[in-house]
mmCIF file of C-alpha atoms in Angstrom:
data_model
loop_
_atom_site.group_PDB
_atom_site.id
_atom_site.type_symbol
_atom_site.label_atom_id
_atom_site.label_comp_id
_atom_site.label_asym_id
_atom_site.label_seq_id
_atom_site.Cartn_x
_atom_site.Cartn_y
_atom_site.Cartn_z
ATOM 1 C CA MET A 15 26.761 -290.011 -121.027
ATOM 2 C CA SER A 16 30.051 -290.982 -121.504
ATOM 3 C CA ALA A 17 33.264 -288.714 -120.753
ATOM 4 C CA VAL A 18 36.179 -291.408 -121.294
ATOM 5 C CA ARG A 19 36.803 -293.284 -124.410
ATOM 6 C CA MET A 20 40.322 -294.301 -123.932
ATOM 7 C CA GLY A 21 42.143 -295.938 -127.334
ATOM 8 C CA LEU A 22 42.375 -293.608 -130.009
ATOM 9 C CA ASN A 23 41.759 -294.279 -133.440
ATOM 10 C CA GLY A 24 45.244 -293.136 -135.684
ATOM 11 C CA ASP A 25 43.933 -290.212 -136.920
ATOM 12 C CA GLU A 26 42.161 -288.670 -134.079
ATOM 13 C CA LYS A 27 43.231 -285.879 -132.666
ATOM 14 C CA PRO A 28 43.499 -286.529 -128.734
ATOM 15 C CA HIS A 29 41.229 -284.678 -126.220
ATOM 16 C CA VAL A 30 42.869 -282.848 -123.346
ATOM 17 C CA LEU A 31 41.619 -280.494 -120.421
ATOM 18 C CA ALA A 32 43.957 -278.624 -119.163
ATOM 19 C CA VAL A 33 43.289 -276.613 -115.711
ATOM 20 C CA ASP A 34 45.142 -274.257 -114.146
ATOM 21 C CA ASP A 35 43.760 -270.657 -112.352
ATOM 22 C CA SER A 36 47.017 -268.872 -114.309
ATOM 23 C CA VAL A 37 45.872 -267.562 -117.394
ATOM 24 C CA LEU A 38 49.275 -267.413 -118.596
ATOM 25 C CA ASP A 39 49.529 -270.620 -118.312
ATOM 26 C CA ARG A 40 47.075 -271.795 -119.717
ATOM 27 C CA LYS A 41 47.803 -270.419 -123.119
ATOM 28 C CA ILE A 42 51.027 -271.698 -122.830
ATOM 29 C CA ILE A 43 49.584 -275.399 -122.279
ATOM 30 C CA GLU A 44 47.093 -275.244 -124.672
ATOM 31 C CA ARG A 45 49.471 -274.272 -127.001
ATOM 32 C CA LEU A 46 52.079 -276.918 -126.556
ATOM 33 C CA LEU A 47 49.284 -279.001 -126.513
ATOM 34 C CA THR A 48 47.900 -277.853 -130.109
ATOM 35 C CA ASN A 49 51.328 -277.686 -131.001
ATOM 36 C CA SER A 50 51.205 -281.360 -130.610
ATOM 37 C CA SER A 51 48.311 -282.093 -132.336
ATOM 38 C CA CYS A 52 45.821 -282.002 -129.174
ATOM 39 C CA LYS A 53 42.454 -280.792 -129.181
ATOM 40 C CA VAL A 54 42.275 -278.775 -125.885
ATOM 41 C CA THR A 55 39.980 -277.357 -123.514
ATOM 42 C CA THR A 56 40.665 -275.279 -120.363
ATOM 43 C CA ALA A 57 39.066 -274.452 -117.149
ATOM 44 C CA GLU A 58 40.854 -271.460 -114.991
ATOM 45 C CA ASP A 59 39.441 -273.669 -111.291
ATOM 46 C CA ALA A 60 39.022 -277.174 -109.868
ATOM 47 C CA HIS A 61 35.407 -276.467 -109.941
ATOM 48 C CA GLY A 62 35.179 -275.453 -113.454
ATOM 49 C CA ALA A 63 37.261 -278.442 -114.955
ATOM 50 C CA LEU A 64 34.387 -280.897 -112.413
ATOM 51 C CA GLU A 65 31.415 -279.424 -114.067
ATOM 52 C CA LEU A 66 33.128 -279.698 -117.678
ATOM 53 C CA LEU A 67 33.289 -283.378 -116.740
ATOM 54 C CA GLY A 68 29.632 -283.883 -115.712
ATOM 55 C CA LEU A 69 31.028 -284.678 -112.210
ATOM 56 C CA ALA A 70 30.362 -281.522 -109.591
ATOM 57 C CA ASP A 71 28.195 -282.028 -106.714
ATOM 58 C CA GLY A 72 24.459 -281.572 -107.245
ATOM 59 C CA GLN A 73 25.251 -280.861 -111.172
ATOM 60 C CA GLN A 74 21.456 -280.157 -113.288
ATOM 61 C CA ASN A 75 22.685 -278.396 -116.033
ATOM 62 C CA PHE A 76 25.046 -280.758 -119.081
ATOM 63 C CA SER A 77 24.718 -278.576 -120.685
ATOM 64 C CA ASN A 78 28.792 -277.367 -121.307
ATOM 65 C CA THR A 79 30.156 -280.515 -120.580
ATOM 66 C CA VAL A 80 33.060 -281.759 -122.955
ATOM 67 C CA SER A 81 33.056 -285.908 -124.168
ATOM 68 C CA ASP A 82 35.980 -287.528 -124.957
ATOM 69 C CA VAL A 83 38.416 -286.605 -122.624
ATOM 70 C CA ASN A 84 41.612 -288.571 -123.260
ATOM 71 C CA MET A 85 43.581 -286.723 -120.518
ATOM 72 C CA ILE A 86 43.563 -284.206 -117.648
ATOM 73 C CA ILE A 87 46.566 -281.861 -116.929
ATOM 74 C CA THR A 88 45.876 -280.183 -113.902
ATOM 75 C CA ASP A 89 48.067 -277.631 -111.818
ATOM 76 C CA TYR A 90 48.547 -278.363 -108.421
ATOM 77 C CA CYS A 91 48.502 -275.462 -106.261
ATOM 78 C CA MET A 92 45.051 -273.639 -107.564
ATOM 79 C CA PRO A 93 42.583 -271.606 -104.765
ATOM 80 C CA GLY A 94 39.825 -273.403 -103.567
ATOM 81 C CA MET A 95 39.998 -277.042 -104.684
ATOM 82 C CA THR A 96 43.439 -277.977 -105.277
ATOM 83 C CA GLY A 97 44.401 -280.276 -107.984
ATOM 84 C CA TYR A 98 45.102 -283.315 -105.599
ATOM 85 C CA GLU A 99 41.842 -282.833 -104.433
ATOM 86 C CA LEU A 100 40.279 -282.684 -108.034
ATOM 87 C CA LEU A 101 42.338 -285.771 -108.678
ATOM 88 C CA LYS A 102 40.589 -287.673 -105.727
ATOM 89 C CA LYS A 103 36.747 -286.213 -107.182
ATOM 90 C CA ILE A 104 38.386 -287.600 -110.594
ATOM 91 C CA LYS A 105 39.805 -291.530 -109.642
ATOM 92 C CA GLU A 106 36.239 -291.595 -107.417
ATOM 93 C CA SER A 107 33.585 -290.935 -109.953
ATOM 94 C CA PRO A 108 33.082 -294.468 -111.872
ATOM 95 C CA THR A 109 32.867 -292.591 -115.520
ATOM 96 C CA ALA A 110 36.140 -290.781 -115.286
ATOM 97 C CA LYS A 111 38.742 -292.506 -112.825
ATOM 98 C CA GLU A 112 40.003 -293.988 -116.222
ATOM 99 C CA ILE A 113 40.971 -290.861 -117.489
ATOM 100 C CA PRO A 114 44.602 -290.385 -116.985
ATOM 101 C CA VAL A 115 45.698 -287.333 -115.016
ATOM 102 C CA VAL A 116 48.670 -285.642 -114.726
ATOM 103 C CA VAL A 117 49.108 -283.171 -111.852
ATOM 104 C CA VAL A 118 51.869 -280.300 -113.057
ATOM 105 C CA SER A 119 53.708 -278.365 -110.068
ATOM 106 C CA SER A 120 56.294 -275.459 -109.901
ATOM 107 C CA GLU A 121 57.555 -277.073 -106.532
ATOM 108 C CA ASN A 122 59.404 -279.996 -106.486
ATOM 109 C CA ILE A 123 58.148 -281.672 -102.952
ATOM 110 C CA GLN A 124 58.948 -285.320 -102.373
ATOM 111 C CA THR A 125 56.137 -285.731 -100.384
ATOM 112 C CA ARG A 126 53.202 -283.665 -102.628
ATOM 113 C CA ILE A 127 54.932 -285.930 -105.403
ATOM 114 C CA GLU A 128 54.077 -289.246 -103.505
ATOM 115 C CA LYS A 129 50.545 -288.495 -101.964
ATOM 116 C CA CYS A 130 49.923 -287.908 -106.239
ATOM 117 C CA LEU A 131 51.207 -290.992 -107.161
ATOM 118 C CA GLU A 132 49.394 -292.654 -104.762
ATOM 119 C CA GLU A 133 46.106 -291.554 -105.672
ATOM 120 C CA GLY A 134 46.622 -292.590 -108.717
ATOM 121 C CA ALA A 135 48.086 -289.550 -111.228
ATOM 122 C CA GLU A 136 50.101 -291.018 -114.227
ATOM 123 C CA GLU A 137 52.602 -288.572 -113.893
ATOM 124 C CA PHE A 138 54.056 -285.162 -112.149
ATOM 125 C CA LEU A 139 55.671 -282.910 -114.219
ATOM 126 C CA LEU A 140 57.190 -279.438 -112.887
ATOM 127 C CA LYS A 141 56.941 -276.220 -114.424
ATOM 128 C CA PRO A 142 57.153 -274.445 -116.434
ATOM 129 C CA LEU A 143 56.278 -277.329 -118.932
ATOM 130 C CA ARG A 144 58.167 -277.533 -122.189
ATOM 131 C CA GLN A 145 57.350 -279.050 -125.588
ATOM 132 C CA SER A 146 59.220 -282.661 -124.469
ATOM 133 C CA ASP A 147 57.156 -283.018 -121.577
ATOM 134 C CA VAL A 148 54.057 -282.531 -123.620
ATOM 135 C CA LYS A 149 55.610 -284.994 -126.400
ATOM 136 C CA ARG A 150 55.967 -287.382 -123.827
ATOM 137 C CA LEU A 151 52.350 -287.097 -122.508
ATOM 138 C CA ARG A 152 51.229 -287.805 -125.737
ATOM 139 C CA CYS A 153 52.945 -290.740 -125.864
ATOM 140 C CA HIS A 154 50.923 -292.163 -123.085
ATOM 141 C CA LEU A 155 47.831 -291.431 -124.759
ATOM 142 C CA THR A 156 48.721 -294.104 -127.452
ATOM 143 C CA LYS A 157 50.368 -296.596 -125.703
ATOM 144 C CA ASP A 158 47.436 -298.850 -125.493
ATOM 145 C CA GLY A 159 48.597 -301.370 -128.050
ATOM 146 C CA ASN A 160 46.860 -299.099 -130.288
ATOM 147 C CA PRO A 161 49.487 -298.369 -132.950
ATOM 148 C CA THR A 162 50.253 -294.932 -133.903
ATOM 149 C CA ASP A 163 50.863 -293.246 -137.451
ATOM 150 C CA GLU A 164 54.234 -291.598 -136.508
ATOM 151 C CA GLY A 165 56.073 -294.665 -134.726
ATOM 152 C CA MET A 166 56.966 -292.691 -131.959
ATOM 153 C CA LEU A 167 58.940 -293.984 -129.354
ATOM 154 C CA CYS A 168 58.358 -293.420 -125.806
ATOM 155 C CA VAL A 169 61.508 -292.448 -124.549
ATOM 156 C CA GLY A 170 61.847 -290.974 -120.506
ATOM 157 C CA ARG A 171 63.673 -288.183 -120.099
ATOM 158 C CA MET B 28 68.612 -249.207 -141.819
ATOM 159 C CA GLU B 29 67.910 -252.445 -144.064
ATOM 160 C CA VAL B 30 66.459 -255.268 -143.180
ATOM 161 C CA GLY B 31 69.539 -258.005 -142.642
ATOM 162 C CA GLN B 32 71.228 -255.625 -140.576
ATOM 163 C CA MET B 33 68.458 -254.955 -138.236
ATOM 164 C CA GLN B 34 67.785 -258.635 -138.405
ATOM 165 C CA ARG B 35 71.517 -258.747 -137.007
ATOM 166 C CA GLN B 36 70.634 -256.498 -133.972
ATOM 167 C CA TRP B 37 67.809 -258.418 -133.137
ATOM 168 C CA VAL B 38 69.721 -261.444 -132.607
ATOM 169 C CA ASP B 39 72.817 -259.729 -131.017
ATOM 170 C CA TYR B 40 70.225 -258.132 -128.298
ATOM 171 C CA THR B 41 68.255 -260.909 -127.997
ATOM 172 C CA LYS B 42 71.722 -262.896 -126.851
ATOM 173 C CA SER B 43 72.579 -260.413 -124.438
ATOM 174 C CA LEU B 44 69.399 -261.000 -122.716
ATOM 175 C CA PHE B 45 70.290 -264.062 -122.523
ATOM 176 C CA LEU B 46 73.836 -263.960 -121.565
ATOM 177 C CA GLU B 47 72.834 -261.040 -118.877
ATOM 178 C CA GLY B 48 70.597 -263.533 -117.446
ATOM 179 C CA LEU B 49 67.324 -261.775 -117.821
ATOM 180 C CA LEU B 50 65.827 -264.425 -119.795
ATOM 181 C CA ASP B 51 66.268 -268.205 -119.781
ATOM 182 C CA GLY B 52 65.395 -270.887 -121.660
ATOM 183 C CA GLN B 53 61.903 -270.693 -120.844
ATOM 184 C CA PHE B 54 61.980 -267.888 -122.773
ATOM 185 C CA LEU B 55 63.357 -269.425 -125.959
ATOM 186 C CA GLN B 56 60.108 -272.236 -125.557
ATOM 187 C CA LEU B 57 57.621 -269.333 -125.863
ATOM 188 C CA GLN B 58 59.302 -268.628 -129.034
ATOM 189 C CA GLN B 59 59.262 -271.738 -130.596
ATOM 190 C CA LEU B 60 55.861 -272.078 -130.193
ATOM 191 C CA GLN B 61 55.299 -268.920 -132.743
ATOM 192 C CA ASP B 62 54.621 -269.913 -135.907
ATOM 193 C CA GLU B 63 53.080 -268.524 -138.968
ATOM 194 C CA SER B 64 49.294 -269.576 -137.417
ATOM 195 C CA ASN B 65 50.480 -268.314 -133.895
ATOM 196 C CA PRO B 66 52.628 -264.975 -134.831
ATOM 197 C CA ASP B 67 51.966 -263.121 -132.254
ATOM 198 C CA PHE B 68 52.056 -265.639 -129.851
ATOM 199 C CA VAL B 69 55.362 -264.596 -127.278
ATOM 200 C CA VAL B 70 53.674 -260.832 -127.543
ATOM 201 C CA GLU B 71 50.507 -261.986 -126.343
ATOM 202 C CA VAL B 72 52.272 -264.159 -123.640
ATOM 203 C CA VAL B 73 54.499 -261.817 -122.162
ATOM 204 C CA SER B 74 51.343 -259.375 -122.433
ATOM 205 C CA LEU B 75 49.638 -261.127 -120.050
ATOM 206 C CA PHE B 76 52.740 -261.375 -118.042
ATOM 207 C CA PHE B 77 53.118 -257.819 -117.668
ATOM 208 C CA ASP B 78 49.536 -257.504 -116.662
ATOM 209 C CA ASP B 79 49.808 -259.960 -114.427
ATOM 210 C CA SER B 80 52.924 -258.900 -113.166
ATOM 211 C CA GLU B 81 51.350 -254.715 -112.466
ATOM 212 C CA LYS B 82 48.752 -256.303 -110.130
ATOM 213 C CA LEU B 83 50.745 -258.537 -108.454
ATOM 214 C CA LEU B 84 53.273 -255.322 -107.776
ATOM 215 C CA ASN B 85 50.801 -253.284 -106.688
ATOM 216 C CA ASP B 86 48.975 -255.861 -104.110
ATOM 217 C CA ILE B 87 52.370 -256.642 -102.726
ATOM 218 C CA THR B 88 53.045 -252.787 -102.028
ATOM 219 C CA ARG B 89 49.555 -252.352 -100.528
ATOM 220 C CA ALA B 90 49.688 -255.425 -98.384
ATOM 221 C CA LEU B 91 52.915 -253.988 -96.508
ATOM 222 C CA GLU B 92 51.211 -250.536 -96.287
ATOM 223 C CA GLN B 93 48.989 -252.102 -93.872
ATOM 224 C CA PRO B 94 49.308 -251.340 -90.271
ATOM 225 C CA SER B 95 48.380 -255.102 -89.357
ATOM 226 C CA VAL B 96 51.374 -256.860 -92.525
ATOM 227 C CA ASP B 97 48.997 -259.873 -94.038
ATOM 228 C CA PHE B 98 52.282 -262.095 -94.925
ATOM 229 C CA LYS B 99 50.609 -265.315 -95.564
ATOM 230 C CA LYS B 100 48.995 -263.562 -98.505
ATOM 231 C CA ILE B 101 52.079 -261.740 -99.641
ATOM 232 C CA GLY B 102 53.695 -265.096 -99.367
ATOM 233 C CA ALA B 103 50.540 -266.031 -102.048
ATOM 234 C CA HIS B 104 51.452 -263.598 -104.389
ATOM 235 C CA VAL B 105 54.712 -263.973 -104.330
ATOM 236 C CA HIS B 106 54.209 -267.591 -104.969
ATOM 237 C CA GLN B 107 51.845 -266.737 -108.103
ATOM 238 C CA PHE B 108 54.990 -263.771 -109.309
ATOM 239 C CA LYS B 109 57.533 -266.768 -109.150
ATOM 240 C CA GLY B 110 55.280 -269.091 -111.556
ATOM 241 C CA SER B 111 54.177 -266.538 -114.014
ATOM 242 C CA SER B 112 57.897 -265.360 -113.878
ATOM 243 C CA SER B 113 58.801 -268.433 -114.385
ATOM 244 C CA SER B 114 56.264 -269.365 -117.111
ATOM 245 C CA VAL B 115 57.795 -266.590 -119.465
ATOM 246 C CA GLY B 116 61.159 -267.376 -118.297
ATOM 247 C CA ALA B 117 62.085 -263.642 -116.068
ATOM 248 C CA GLN B 118 64.676 -265.835 -114.716
ATOM 249 C CA ARG B 119 65.774 -262.843 -112.727
ATOM 250 C CA VAL B 120 62.686 -262.019 -111.341
ATOM 251 C CA LYS B 121 61.421 -265.334 -111.061
ATOM 252 C CA ASN B 122 65.301 -265.294 -108.598
ATOM 253 C CA GLY B 123 64.009 -262.465 -106.547
ATOM 254 C CA CYS B 124 60.649 -263.718 -105.231
ATOM 255 C CA ILE B 125 62.710 -266.551 -103.979
ATOM 256 C CA PRO B 126 64.512 -264.530 -100.666
ATOM 257 C CA PHE B 127 61.302 -263.055 -100.508
ATOM 258 C CA ARG B 128 58.824 -265.874 -99.526
ATOM 259 C CA ASN B 129 61.668 -267.354 -97.299
ATOM 260 C CA PHE B 130 61.084 -263.489 -95.320
ATOM 261 C CA CYS B 131 57.170 -263.862 -95.763
ATOM 262 C CA GLU B 132 57.700 -267.160 -94.035
ATOM 263 C CA GLU B 133 59.868 -265.527 -91.807
ATOM 264 C CA GLN B 134 57.148 -262.618 -91.010
ATOM 265 C CA ASN B 135 60.441 -260.454 -91.564
ATOM 266 C CA ILE B 136 58.992 -256.858 -92.306
ATOM 267 C CA GLU B 137 62.859 -255.180 -93.297
ATOM 268 C CA GLY B 138 63.349 -258.084 -95.957
ATOM 269 C CA CYS B 139 60.162 -258.140 -97.778
ATOM 270 C CA ILE B 140 60.098 -254.748 -98.100
ATOM 271 C CA ARG B 141 64.012 -254.931 -99.627
ATOM 272 C CA CYS B 142 63.145 -257.539 -101.507
ATOM 273 C CA LEU B 143 59.794 -255.956 -103.355
ATOM 274 C CA GLN B 144 62.718 -253.143 -104.067
ATOM 275 C CA GLN B 145 64.501 -255.319 -105.933
ATOM 276 C CA LEU B 146 61.986 -257.125 -107.477
ATOM 277 C CA LYS B 147 60.386 -254.024 -108.554
ATOM 278 C CA GLN B 148 63.720 -253.138 -110.650
ATOM 279 C CA GLU B 149 64.135 -256.540 -111.897
ATOM 280 C CA TYR B 150 60.912 -256.273 -113.724
ATOM 281 C CA TYR B 151 60.960 -252.823 -114.963
ATOM 282 C CA LEU B 152 64.224 -253.836 -116.210
ATOM 283 C CA VAL B 153 63.239 -257.210 -118.426
ATOM 284 C CA LYS B 154 59.922 -255.068 -119.321
ATOM 285 C CA ASN B 155 61.819 -252.010 -120.837
ATOM 286 C CA LYS B 156 64.495 -254.828 -122.939
ATOM 287 C CA LEU B 157 61.664 -256.544 -123.420
ATOM 288 C CA GLU B 158 59.721 -253.712 -125.092
ATOM 289 C CA THR B 159 62.397 -252.591 -126.595
ATOM 290 C CA LEU B 160 63.110 -256.357 -128.237
ATOM 291 C CA PHE B 161 59.014 -256.219 -129.549
ATOM 292 C CA ALA B 162 59.753 -252.642 -130.907
ATOM 293 C CA MET B 163 62.753 -254.359 -132.912
ATOM 294 C CA GLU B 164 60.692 -256.979 -134.219
ATOM 295 C CA GLN B 165 58.046 -254.501 -135.520
ATOM 296 C CA GLN B 166 60.073 -252.586 -137.272
ATOM 297 C CA ILE B 167 61.465 -256.032 -138.777
ATOM 298 C CA VAL B 168 58.390 -256.883 -139.996
ATOM 299 C CA ALA B 169 57.251 -253.648 -140.558
ATOM 300 C CA ALA B 170 60.054 -253.976 -143.378
ATOM 301 C CA GLY B 171 59.560 -256.966 -145.287
ATOM 302 C CA GLY B 172 61.988 -258.891 -143.120
ATOM 303 C CA SER B 173 60.900 -262.091 -140.685
ATOM 304 C CA ILE B 174 62.429 -262.623 -137.241
ATOM 305 C CA PRO B 175 65.161 -264.699 -137.360
ATOM 306 C CA MET B 176 65.270 -267.757 -135.224
ATOM 307 C CA LEU B 177 67.675 -268.259 -133.055
ATOM 308 C CA GLU B 178 70.331 -271.160 -132.500
ATOM 309 C CA LEU B 179 71.436 -270.828 -129.050
ATOM 310 C CA SER B 180 72.617 -274.066 -127.146
ATOM 311 C CA PHE B 181 71.236 -274.801 -123.102
#
């Protein structure tokens, strides 16, 4: 079972797993992502996300796992396991560590940003997310050498 | 009132909400996410915000009434409120959360109570204004018109 597939074909939608404990923010991120032609699965906490990836401790039931996740976007501040701890678990997993993980937070705390990047986060973004943030992330998904049919340039903000 | 007039009123009303600082650019982002396939997106998001907010305000009020005030818990609620108001663009509500969090950290009960009053005022104000805005939208649509696209520069 593989939760990872890198390198998209030109006409395939990237599959993004979005993790946030706020139902409001989940609704917004889902819309932002579908508006950027992504397929979206959401989870309301880190444990739920791990279960969807088949990585939860002692997981027996794999019937609800999702496959072919191309990117994970997670909120930093969540009750129970934080987004940082989720990031660590993903990067420790032999099957999932190649999935780019983006951490989002409402707080611009330098030490927080640094430790996420050190742990292997692809990016650290501030909330609230805008369409331009998501478009840029979308760019990351196709920059591994595969030509995109939209000819998008990745421009820094 | 004919549709064109209703639409102009809607534009003026919306602009006033931005000029008064009640809403910020994030609200515009939400409007831009609304289209034919998601025609009620803004109302849905704002409804979630209203539900969340009522609950948070109740929880904070009750927590401040306890004989032994749990400032950490209140701080967590305020953090959540700051996040949700920021996500919908309710600028004055979001800004009202900032001093509140500071008072929680200082365990200053007077400060917290004052902030709660202020926050409730700002929240009910923006709630009222948004409900008025949505009622205007319903009238426009009922009269066969469509909601204008805003062109505001931020």
